[in-house]
PDB file of C-alpha atoms in Angstrom:
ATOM      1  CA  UNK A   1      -1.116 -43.717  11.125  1.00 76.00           C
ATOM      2  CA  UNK A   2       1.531 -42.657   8.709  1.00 87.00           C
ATOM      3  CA  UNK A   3       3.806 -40.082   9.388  1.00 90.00           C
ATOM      4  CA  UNK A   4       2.864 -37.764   6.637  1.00 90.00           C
ATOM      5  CA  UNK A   5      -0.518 -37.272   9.245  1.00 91.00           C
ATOM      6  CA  UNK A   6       1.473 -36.064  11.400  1.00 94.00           C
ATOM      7  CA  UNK A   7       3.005 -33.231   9.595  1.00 92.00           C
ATOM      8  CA  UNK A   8      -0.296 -32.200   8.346  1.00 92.00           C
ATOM      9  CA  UNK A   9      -1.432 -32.029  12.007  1.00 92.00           C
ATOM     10  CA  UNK A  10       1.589 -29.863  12.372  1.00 90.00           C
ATOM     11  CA  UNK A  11       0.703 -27.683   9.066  1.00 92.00           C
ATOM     12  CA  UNK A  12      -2.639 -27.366  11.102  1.00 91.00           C
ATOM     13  CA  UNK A  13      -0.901 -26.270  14.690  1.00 92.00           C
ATOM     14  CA  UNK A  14       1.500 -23.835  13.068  1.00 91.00           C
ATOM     15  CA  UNK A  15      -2.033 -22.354  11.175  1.00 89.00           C
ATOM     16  CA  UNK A  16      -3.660 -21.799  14.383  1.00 91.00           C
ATOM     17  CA  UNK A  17      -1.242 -19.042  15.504  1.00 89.00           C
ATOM     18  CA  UNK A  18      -0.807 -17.927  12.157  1.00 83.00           C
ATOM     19  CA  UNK A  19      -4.751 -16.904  12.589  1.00 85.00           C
ATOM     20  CA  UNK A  20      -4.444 -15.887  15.978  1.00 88.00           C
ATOM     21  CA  UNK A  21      -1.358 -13.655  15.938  1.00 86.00           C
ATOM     22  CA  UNK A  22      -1.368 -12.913  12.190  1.00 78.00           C
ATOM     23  CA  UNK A  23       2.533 -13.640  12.120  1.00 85.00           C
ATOM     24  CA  UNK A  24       3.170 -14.608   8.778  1.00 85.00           C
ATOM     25  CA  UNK A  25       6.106 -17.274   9.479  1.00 87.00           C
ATOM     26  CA  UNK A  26       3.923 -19.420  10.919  1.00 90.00           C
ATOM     27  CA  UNK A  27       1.926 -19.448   7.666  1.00 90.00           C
ATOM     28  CA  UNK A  28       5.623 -20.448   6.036  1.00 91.00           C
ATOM     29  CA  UNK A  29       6.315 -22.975   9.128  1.00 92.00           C
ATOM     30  CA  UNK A  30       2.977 -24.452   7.875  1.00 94.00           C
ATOM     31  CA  UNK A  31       4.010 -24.499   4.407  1.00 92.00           C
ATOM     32  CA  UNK A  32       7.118 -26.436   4.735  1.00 95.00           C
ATOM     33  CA  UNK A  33       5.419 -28.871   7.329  1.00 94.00           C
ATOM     34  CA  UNK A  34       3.258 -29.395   4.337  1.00 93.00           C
ATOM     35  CA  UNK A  35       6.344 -30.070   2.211  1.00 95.00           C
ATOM     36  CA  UNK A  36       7.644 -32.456   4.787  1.00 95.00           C
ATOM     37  CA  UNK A  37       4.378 -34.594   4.647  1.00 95.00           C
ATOM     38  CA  UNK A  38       4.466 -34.787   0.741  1.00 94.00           C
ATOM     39  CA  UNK A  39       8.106 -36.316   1.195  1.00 95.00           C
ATOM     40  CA  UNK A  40       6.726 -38.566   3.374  1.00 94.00           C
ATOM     41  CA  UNK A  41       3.846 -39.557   1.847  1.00 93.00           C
ATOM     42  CA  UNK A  42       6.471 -40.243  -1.164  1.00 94.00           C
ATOM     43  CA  UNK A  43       8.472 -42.422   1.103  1.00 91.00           C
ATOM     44  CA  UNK A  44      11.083 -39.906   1.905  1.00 91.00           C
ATOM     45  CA  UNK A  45      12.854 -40.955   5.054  1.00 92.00           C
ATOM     46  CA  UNK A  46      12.553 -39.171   8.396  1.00 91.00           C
ATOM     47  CA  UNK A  47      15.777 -37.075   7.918  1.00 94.00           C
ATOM     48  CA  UNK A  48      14.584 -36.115   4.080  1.00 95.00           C
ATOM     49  CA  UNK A  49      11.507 -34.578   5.740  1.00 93.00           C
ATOM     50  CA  UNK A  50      13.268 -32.429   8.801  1.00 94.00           C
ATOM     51  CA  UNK A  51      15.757 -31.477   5.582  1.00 94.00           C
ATOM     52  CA  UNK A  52      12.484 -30.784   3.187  1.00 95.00           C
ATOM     53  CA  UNK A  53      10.798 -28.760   6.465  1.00 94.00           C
ATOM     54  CA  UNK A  54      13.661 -26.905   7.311  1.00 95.00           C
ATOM     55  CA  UNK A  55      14.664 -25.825   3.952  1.00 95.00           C
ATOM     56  CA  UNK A  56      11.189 -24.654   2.564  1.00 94.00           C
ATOM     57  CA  UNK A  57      10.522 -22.953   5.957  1.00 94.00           C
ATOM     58  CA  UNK A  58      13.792 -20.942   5.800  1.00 94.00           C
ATOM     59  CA  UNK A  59      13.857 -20.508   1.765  1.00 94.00           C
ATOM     60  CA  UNK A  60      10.084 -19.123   2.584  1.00 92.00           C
ATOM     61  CA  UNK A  61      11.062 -16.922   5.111  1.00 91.00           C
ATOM     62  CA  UNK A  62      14.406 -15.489   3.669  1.00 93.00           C
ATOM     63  CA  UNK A  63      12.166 -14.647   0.478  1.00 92.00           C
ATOM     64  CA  UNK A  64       8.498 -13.759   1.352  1.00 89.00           C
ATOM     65  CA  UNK A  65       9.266 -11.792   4.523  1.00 86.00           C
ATOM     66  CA  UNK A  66      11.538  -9.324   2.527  1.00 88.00           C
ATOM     67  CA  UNK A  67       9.118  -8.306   0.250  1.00 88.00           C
ATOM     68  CA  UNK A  68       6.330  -8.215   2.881  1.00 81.00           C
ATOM     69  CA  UNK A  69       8.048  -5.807   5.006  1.00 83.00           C
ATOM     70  CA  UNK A  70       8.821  -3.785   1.670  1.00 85.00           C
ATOM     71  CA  UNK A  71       5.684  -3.328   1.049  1.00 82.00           C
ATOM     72  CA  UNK A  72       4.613  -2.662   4.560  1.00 79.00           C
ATOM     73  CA  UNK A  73       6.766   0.400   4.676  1.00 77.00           C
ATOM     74  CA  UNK A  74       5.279   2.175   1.330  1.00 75.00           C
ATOM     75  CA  UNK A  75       2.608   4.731   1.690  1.00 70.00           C
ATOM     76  CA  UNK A  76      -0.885   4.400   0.549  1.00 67.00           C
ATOM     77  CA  UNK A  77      -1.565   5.532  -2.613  1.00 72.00           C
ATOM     78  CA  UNK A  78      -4.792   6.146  -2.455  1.00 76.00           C
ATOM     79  CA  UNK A  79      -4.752  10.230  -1.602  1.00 72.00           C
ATOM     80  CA  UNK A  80      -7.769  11.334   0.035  1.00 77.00           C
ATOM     81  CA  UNK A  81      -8.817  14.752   1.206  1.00 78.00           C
ATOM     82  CA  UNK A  82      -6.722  18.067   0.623  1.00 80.00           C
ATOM     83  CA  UNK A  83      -4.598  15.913  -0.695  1.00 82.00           C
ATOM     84  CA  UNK A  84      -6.493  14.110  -3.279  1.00 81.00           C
ATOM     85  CA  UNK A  85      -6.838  18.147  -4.959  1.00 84.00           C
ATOM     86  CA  UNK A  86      -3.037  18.307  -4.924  1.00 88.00           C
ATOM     87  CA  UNK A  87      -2.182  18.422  -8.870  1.00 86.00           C
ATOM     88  CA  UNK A  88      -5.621  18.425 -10.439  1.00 90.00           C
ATOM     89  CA  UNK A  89      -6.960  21.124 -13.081  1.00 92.00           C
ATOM     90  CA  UNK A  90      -9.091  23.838 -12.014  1.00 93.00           C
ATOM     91  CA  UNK A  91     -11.173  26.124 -14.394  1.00 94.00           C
ATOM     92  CA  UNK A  92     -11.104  29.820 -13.620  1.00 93.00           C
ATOM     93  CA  UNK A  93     -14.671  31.241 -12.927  1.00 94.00           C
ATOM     94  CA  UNK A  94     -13.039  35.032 -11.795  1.00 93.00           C
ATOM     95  CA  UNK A  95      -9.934  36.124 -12.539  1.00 93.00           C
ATOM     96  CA  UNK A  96      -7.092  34.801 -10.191  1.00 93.00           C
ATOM     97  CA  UNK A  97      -4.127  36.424  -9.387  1.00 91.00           C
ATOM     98  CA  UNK A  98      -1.902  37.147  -6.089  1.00 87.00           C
ATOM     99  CA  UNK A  99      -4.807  38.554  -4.016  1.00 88.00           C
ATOM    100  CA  UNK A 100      -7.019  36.177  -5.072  1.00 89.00           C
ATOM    101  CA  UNK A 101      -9.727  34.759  -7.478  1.00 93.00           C
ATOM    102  CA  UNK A 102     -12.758  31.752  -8.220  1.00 94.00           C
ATOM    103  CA  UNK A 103     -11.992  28.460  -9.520  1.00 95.00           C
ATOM    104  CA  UNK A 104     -14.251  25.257 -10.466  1.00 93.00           C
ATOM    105  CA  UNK A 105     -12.174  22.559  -8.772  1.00 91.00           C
ATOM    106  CA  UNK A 106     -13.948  18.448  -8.254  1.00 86.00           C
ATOM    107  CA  UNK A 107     -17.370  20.241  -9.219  1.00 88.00           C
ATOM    108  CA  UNK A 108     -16.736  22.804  -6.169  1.00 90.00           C
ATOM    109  CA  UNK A 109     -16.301  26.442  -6.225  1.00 92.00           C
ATOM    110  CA  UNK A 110     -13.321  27.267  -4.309  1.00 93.00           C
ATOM    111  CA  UNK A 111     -11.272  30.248  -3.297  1.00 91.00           C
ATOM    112  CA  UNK A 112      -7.855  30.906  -5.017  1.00 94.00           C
ATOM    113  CA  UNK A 113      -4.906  32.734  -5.551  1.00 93.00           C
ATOM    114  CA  UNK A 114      -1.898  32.303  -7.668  1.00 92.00           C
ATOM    115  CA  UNK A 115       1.312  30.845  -6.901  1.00 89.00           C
ATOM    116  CA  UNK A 116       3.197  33.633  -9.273  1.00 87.00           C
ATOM    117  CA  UNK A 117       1.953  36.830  -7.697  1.00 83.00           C
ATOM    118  CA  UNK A 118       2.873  38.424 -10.711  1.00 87.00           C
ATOM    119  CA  UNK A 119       0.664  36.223 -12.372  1.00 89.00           C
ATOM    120  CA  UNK A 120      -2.692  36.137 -13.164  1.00 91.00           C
ATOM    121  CA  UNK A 121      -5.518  33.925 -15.053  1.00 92.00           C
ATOM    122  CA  UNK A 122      -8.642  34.688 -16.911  1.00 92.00           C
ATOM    123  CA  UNK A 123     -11.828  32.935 -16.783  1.00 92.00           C
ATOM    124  CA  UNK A 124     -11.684  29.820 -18.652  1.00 92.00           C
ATOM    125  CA  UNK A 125      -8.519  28.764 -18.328  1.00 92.00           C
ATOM    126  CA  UNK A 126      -7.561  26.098 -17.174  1.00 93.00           C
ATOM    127  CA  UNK A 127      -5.073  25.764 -14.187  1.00 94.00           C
ATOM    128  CA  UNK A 128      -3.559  23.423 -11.975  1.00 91.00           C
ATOM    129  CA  UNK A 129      -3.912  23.724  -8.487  1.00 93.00           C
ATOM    130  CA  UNK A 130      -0.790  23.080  -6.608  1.00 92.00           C
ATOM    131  CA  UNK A 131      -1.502  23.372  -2.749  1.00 90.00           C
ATOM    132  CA  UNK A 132      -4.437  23.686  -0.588  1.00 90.00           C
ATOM    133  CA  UNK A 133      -3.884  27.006   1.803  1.00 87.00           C
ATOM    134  CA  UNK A 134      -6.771  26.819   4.545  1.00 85.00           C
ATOM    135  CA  UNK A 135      -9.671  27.201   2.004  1.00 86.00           C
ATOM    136  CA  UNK A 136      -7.896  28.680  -0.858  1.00 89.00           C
ATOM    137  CA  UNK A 137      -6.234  26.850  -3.631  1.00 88.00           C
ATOM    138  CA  UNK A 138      -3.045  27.792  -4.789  1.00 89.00           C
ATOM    139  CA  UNK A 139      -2.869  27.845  -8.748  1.00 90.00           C
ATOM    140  CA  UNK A 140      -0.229  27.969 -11.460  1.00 86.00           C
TER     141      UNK A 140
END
């Protein structure tokens, strides 16, 4: 049996874990075992493909796991909720001012009040609703 068998068995060991623990450097492990048994099956000697494994395993690792933990660390940007109403237009069914008002926000009638006290909006206008207070939106 030819040694490039052997580092596909390898590939195949370091996948198992990969499943199992969901660890992505094993995945890269198994890549550059896969590497090493293309140099062999090229006739690269023994020391080639420790050199080939090593150096696709670490160039793998230095690169992938960077931008994996980069985008581990962002937040979602799917908004859902409250928060999905954050910055959407309303359109003003009664009047809204400081004390308070209708608006037609997401096909909904809700409560709301302006974020200017001082300021107030007719029906039909259109507004934008900047925070969700309880069960009032807050409109400028």
């Amino acid at each position: 049996m030819g040694t490039w068998v052997w580092w596909l068995v390898a590939a195949v060991g370091l996948g198992i874990p990969l499943v199992v623990t969901a660890m992505p450097e094993f995945g890269m492990l198994a890549v550059g075992a896969v590497a090493a048994a293309v140099t062999a099956a090229v006739g690269g000697g023994t020391v080639a493909q420790f050199v080939v494994f090593a150096a696709v395993s670490v160039a793998l690792i230095a690169v992938v796991r960077p931008i994996a933990n980069r985008q581990r660390s962002r937040r979602p940007e799917l908004a859902s909720g409250i928060e999905a109403l954050k910055g959407r237009q309303a359109v003003v069914l009664e009047r809204v001012d400081g004390s308070g008002g209708r608006i037609k926000l997401a096909g909904e009638i809700w409560s709301a009040r302006s974020l200017d006290t001082d300021r107030a909006f007719e029906a039909g206008e259109q507004v934008d609703v900047v925070e969700i207070d309880g069960a009032t939106a807050v409109v400028m």
